[in-house]
Amino acid sequence: MTYKVAVAGASGYAGGELLRLLLTHPDVQIGALTAGQNAGSKLGAHQPHLFPLADRELLETTADNLAGHDVVFLALPHGASGAVAAQLPDDVLVIDCGADFRLTDSEAWDRWYGGNYAGSWPYGLPELGDNRATLRTAKRIAVPGCYPTISTLTLAPAVQAGIVTPDVVVVAASGTSGAGKSLKANLLGSEVMGSVSAYGVGGTHRHTPEIIQNLGALTTDPVTVSFTPLLVPMSRGILATCSAPLHDGVSAQDVRAVYEKAYAAEDFVHVLPEGQWPTTASVLGSNNVAIQVTADADAGRLVAVGAVDNLTKGTAGGAIQSMNLALGLDEHIGLPTAGVAP
Amino acid sequence: MTYKVAVAGASGYAGGELLRLLLTHPDVQIGALTAGQNAGSKLGAHQPHLFPLADRELLETTADNLAGHDVVFLALPHGASGAVAAQLPDDVLVIDCGADFRLTDSEAWDRWYGGNYAGSWPYGLPELGDNRATLRTAKRIAVPGCYPTISTLTLAPAVQAGIVTPDVVVVAASGTSGAGKSLKANLLGSEVMGSVSAYGVGGTHRHTPEIIQNLGALTTDPVTVSFTPLLVPMSRGILATCSAPLHDGVSAQDVRAVYEKAYAAEDFVHVLPEGQWPTTASVLGSNNVAIQVTADADAGRLVAVGAVDNLTKGTAGGAIQSMNLALGLDEHIGLPTAGVAP
Amino acid sequence: MTYKVAVAGASGYAGGELLRLLLTHPDVQIGALTAGQNAGSKLGAHQPHLFPLADRELLETTADNLAGHDVVFLALPHGASGAVAAQLPDDVLVIDCGADFRLTDSEAWDRWYGGNYAGSWPYGLPELGDNRATLRTAKRIAVPGCYPTISTLTLAPAVQAGIVTPDVVVVAASGTSGAGKSLKANLLGSEVMGSVSAYGVGGTHRHTPEIIQNLGALTTDPVTVSFTPLLVPMSRGILATCSAPLHDGVSAQDVRAVYEKAYAAEDFVHVLPEGQWPTTASVLGSNNVAIQVTADADAGRLVAVGAVDNLTKGTAGGAIQSMNLALGLDEHIGLPTAGVAP
Amino acid sequence: MTYKVAVAGASGYAGGELLRLLLTHPDVQIGALTAGQNAGSKLGAHQPHLFPLADRELLETTADNLAGHDVVFLALPHGASGAVAAQLPDDVLVIDCGADFRLTDSEAWDRWYGGNYAGSWPYGLPELGDNRATLRTAKRIAVPGCYPTISTLTLAPAVQAGIVTPDVVVVAASGTSGAGKSLKANLLGSEVMGSVSAYGVGGTHRHTPEIIQNLGALTTDPVTVSFTPLLVPMSRGILATCSAPLHDGVSAQDVRAVYEKAYAAEDFVHVLPEGQWPTTASVLGSNNVAIQVTADADAGRLVAVGAVDNLTKGTAGGAIQSMNLALGLDEHIGLPTAGVAP
């Protein structure tokens, strides 16, 4: 069976990556492509790398234009997904790449986002807890944020195994595509190249409660997250450096064993061989996550480093992985298992 | 039928790109991986992005280790292919990514490379002249150089149609992967980032005679090529800015018509819509070439700009495209038609 | 004597570079800083690198605010300089970094810029023709465009010596700061990094007539210029690859001799030792130009490559060099003679 | 008085930056330039940006060649400084940019470096403790490591004021020049561009004990440091994200007050206005440090971010600042107070 798929927000970075991957997916047919202010123009003007779809016209993002599809991906600005989703039939698989349906706690929503709380959907991170089973029957899926994806996967084994006190520190260096195509002065090439900066410092970034929510589900201890995102001079990729106080007597070998066991059955999450540390280039364009972990005996901390492509596994790849599960397909279909390097 | 494929030089950039693409090719099985000084180590230590092959051991590059395959790719340093190829049976498809078998003129070889002239093999650029037909029956294939690939494709329609005097000027800006993994001070990140430089200036780059050879086959006029390569701060991609004196009375529209007609039947070469100019990002990781062309009436010159990924269509993708032809497969199999952007 | 200097357009890239240099100039006092839409805010919000001036308030760009200074630099959007300059007294030294007063031919102005032709001012390129003498008595100075600065200096010796036919081809790779702080999608870091593109192709870039004007003053032959600018992934710097048909019998050594003689007395223009080719990193942040030249006997062309920092010698440094001359100061004061590398 | 200055290790990155700065220092004369394997060649071949010194010949690094100078800078590989320094007269000011004389604890030396412990010299970080007074009479100075410089300055006010528990976490993103000109595969442009990676993870980087030593001098509490350096795609600059458990009841405003007071009298250390976070571009090429700080009430941590140019204030600028003090000169002479941006 071939599934007909629509992408709302096709002219943005997440939409473009969805289409790049869907083009190689054997079980889907790419249907309507919609956009906001770019509606009426051709996709090729906004996504020149998507040659096979260059002549496709961008429609307006309306329920009518999205009707008649088996799957609808929403890659819209924050806050726009709820209204669109509400107009789509219940039996259509709707996958939201935005933040609207990620938080299960309405108070967290009020504090971090505000406005109407739309509720929460099954969370599109199959590697976490029981999510894989839930996703297999889901008709609505919230794709995780890019930072929560890599922060959670990098810390989850340690938190779940109870070898750390879950007061975690995450410093995550991200390429600029995570900020989207927004025309802001600090995202200009001239500002970004040759420079690193921090933003959303001091627990103010909106992905913080999502990381807390994810880790909190793995432990009965109270979880705190000190999260600092960095903007670094590259287009794609996140490297998350994560640490937490390590319980006494847990060695580096113990830590490795916990991680290797946790991800032994996961095909997209790779605990690297001892001594090899992740690079974002190694996962670029793929659905892979690369993780390495060690123990710092002097500082008494576990240090884990994870790499992900924010647009692939961090957004569009993760979304398609979840789609595969929800459609009853092999989870891996259409998802690159090798990065594009150098 | 599944073809068993070996890659000699698997720890280098060309070898890595061959493997990235072969991993998704449905009709091949990846056999022996060989290397020079890296023999004995695992592939994952050199190509961390090739997760599915991380545990593969690199063998020495010997005829014995390459025996028993249907296809052997040679991605070896210049001058090393001849000896290896001579030991492989005639019925094995041997595809050389090096320069050893590209030049048809032994005098050109003597001048530009020197040492023993190994002869020439069918030239792996299907879009040029009668090459496609030749490649369908070839057992030995010489993959074009990356600069000749894009320079030739960007200029060929104009030269073949006789609308320019073939005294061409090519300035080609390349990412650093074209120089391979050589440990040279000028290739260090600290030297490359934030800087552009020219090298091989004044007709001294070895790809010059190859461009002349290609264009010379399309015209009876004498061909001259002023070729200047630039090193720019990115890993992949070449943008070739090509110009030549335009014959009187040829308009920009005429020029476009020539190019659109020349590539109407080519699926990997895209003459962009009017007003849209190529970017290397748009072809990154794909087998595509993007071309735009215009006429400068004041200067009396045709100006054509072409973009290619030096490692994909410029080397490994072109090699696999030729392999597909030689094996009687669909030419497009296993070759990405969308770039990885942004 | 200390000269009081105002900078109009202080929140932009050219304005910022003027201030960076003026901060170390021993004979000036930095007076009014003005801006357009950024008026009312502090300089530190826009130019965080200018720590000593961080608390300076940006005034509106009006004649009143610019009054009472010995020198006024205009770093304004194209077309805005004329009206401001007209309101400034004749005895104030006014130095325009924009295009408004560069072209001596009103027809060229009409074709390339349009709107009211404001006339032309002495041209702030001391190394060209008799400009240095003219600048010593000037009260109004037009700073050259960044591309014309490097293209002219890289080609002038050959054109003036008559060793080439002045049908020149210039391909100039530029960092993104040349495009200013404009909020355009193609200037976003995500678009620029990892990509090279051409723009203004086919003789459509507005710097073309300025290059023709400069070279035309050095020869009685008709001059044509095929000019293609490239956008490369770095913030600063231009590398111009220039070529022209070389007259018969002129050797590489002859060419070098012409260049070495032409620039023997110029302290900011460096003809590099034989075999060493320019890099933009080597001139970054300095007022230097680095040039290398050779002859391609096969193609019958002279090939000259020049590097400049578009913001320093290409704009602000050139402006201050001209200011020094007009104020009767040593031409070199306040101008870095070493680049910032790596 | 003019001081005659020699630079040992003039062909490396630290040596090059020393010379760039010394060229503008009014009180010094640049004397002997020495090198290791590059001895015998001209400086211009290795430091093409240092135009005024291009023709200087590199001598061998011997006591004889370094004799007769008032100041000798050592910018040598780790372990090489001790032997050279021992041969220089006591009344020569010797400033070592290497690690040899930084650690005051011989056991720490044995653990982290090993080999002969050469002792410790006055520590060239004037902003820390009583160092400024000590440096005014020093004849031997150990320049801090680049990571310790920024980590210490970013954390010192909080540790000294006793508002945090000094169990600090530092994640420091560095440009590649910090690794020097070593020909290593992971430092190639092709590997670095488009990628972020961590190295020396888990408390294994040699700068860790130096940070502990610096912070330990400010508190009687035991100090632990979890230090992770990141390699990011740029040539220069370090952004250090530092955090530590904040004592109860200390507000973000309290924290700011502590930092503003601590650096009120320091001209090179800038606590940025509230809401403005440091970028490495803003300090590039200057002797400045930019710091911002806040409190994360949810996580109970102080978060401070500091930016420095690893080659300027982080090495060569810091060295010259210390030289100025030791020579009785104004501390600021010859040190850029504005960055080179964009």
mmCIF file of C-alpha atoms in Angstrom, chain A residues 13 46 48 175-178 180-194 232-235, chain C residues 13 46 48 175-178 180-194 232-235:
data_model
loop_
_atom_site.group_PDB
_atom_site.id
_atom_site.type_symbol
_atom_site.label_atom_id
_atom_site.label_comp_id
_atom_site.label_asym_id
_atom_site.label_seq_id
_atom_site.Cartn_x
_atom_site.Cartn_y
_atom_site.Cartn_z
ATOM 1 C CA TYR A 13 13.832 23.841 7.038
ATOM 2 C CA HIS A 46 12.633 27.919 -1.515
ATOM 3 C CA PRO A 48 16.500 24.401 -4.480
ATOM 4 C CA GLY A 175 23.997 24.649 14.100
ATOM 5 C CA THR A 176 21.889 27.552 12.945
ATOM 6 C CA SER A 177 19.176 25.652 11.107
ATOM 7 C CA GLY A 178 17.588 24.932 14.464
ATOM 8 C CA GLY A 180 14.698 28.193 11.227
ATOM 9 C CA LYS A 181 14.650 30.651 8.356
ATOM 10 C CA SER A 182 13.788 33.614 10.569
ATOM 11 C CA LEU A 183 15.257 36.852 9.287
ATOM 12 C CA LYS A 184 17.069 37.947 12.425
ATOM 13 C CA ALA A 185 20.304 39.906 12.482
ATOM 14 C CA ASN A 186 22.035 37.456 14.809
ATOM 15 C CA LEU A 187 21.408 34.627 12.336
ATOM 16 C CA LEU A 188 23.094 36.365 9.399
ATOM 17 C CA GLY A 189 26.084 34.530 8.028
ATOM 18 C CA SER A 190 28.341 37.472 8.816
ATOM 19 C CA GLU A 191 27.376 37.255 12.478
ATOM 20 C CA VAL A 192 27.426 33.492 12.812
ATOM 21 C CA MET A 193 30.612 32.540 10.995
ATOM 22 C CA GLY A 194 33.724 32.669 13.127
ATOM 23 C CA VAL A 232 27.994 27.507 16.531
ATOM 24 C CA PRO A 233 29.123 28.218 12.972
ATOM 25 C CA MET A 234 27.571 25.348 11.047
ATOM 26 C CA SER A 235 24.184 24.725 9.493
ATOM 27 C CA TYR C 13 29.408 46.984 8.974
ATOM 28 C CA HIS C 46 24.878 46.793 17.388
ATOM 29 C CA PRO C 48 29.472 44.577 20.586
ATOM 30 C CA GLY C 175 32.709 37.084 2.269
ATOM 31 C CA THR C 176 29.185 37.979 3.275
ATOM 32 C CA SER C 177 29.864 41.243 5.076
ATOM 33 C CA GLY C 178 30.071 42.914 1.685
ATOM 34 C CA GLY C 180 25.850 44.443 4.726
ATOM 35 C CA LYS C 181 23.443 43.642 7.531
ATOM 36 C CA SER C 182 20.448 43.287 5.226
ATOM 37 C CA LEU C 183 17.956 40.740 6.484
ATOM 38 C CA LYS C 184 17.740 38.591 3.375
ATOM 39 C CA ALA C 185 17.125 34.844 3.397
ATOM 40 C CA ASN C 186 20.127 34.092 1.197
ATOM 41 C CA LEU C 187 22.425 35.793 3.705
ATOM 42 C CA LEU C 188 21.342 33.658 6.655
ATOM 43 C CA GLY C 189 24.104 31.602 8.187
ATOM 44 C CA SER C 190 22.242 28.388 7.409
ATOM 45 C CA GLU C 191 22.220 29.290 3.723
ATOM 46 C CA VAL C 192 25.736 30.628 3.475
ATOM 47 C CA MET C 193 27.733 28.074 5.432
ATOM 48 C CA GLY C 194 28.839 25.097 3.401
ATOM 49 C CA VAL C 232 31.629 32.252 -0.080
ATOM 50 C CA PRO C 233 31.258 31.026 3.504
ATOM 51 C CA MET C 234 33.279 33.580 5.434
ATOM 52 C CA SER C 235 32.536 36.988 6.885
#
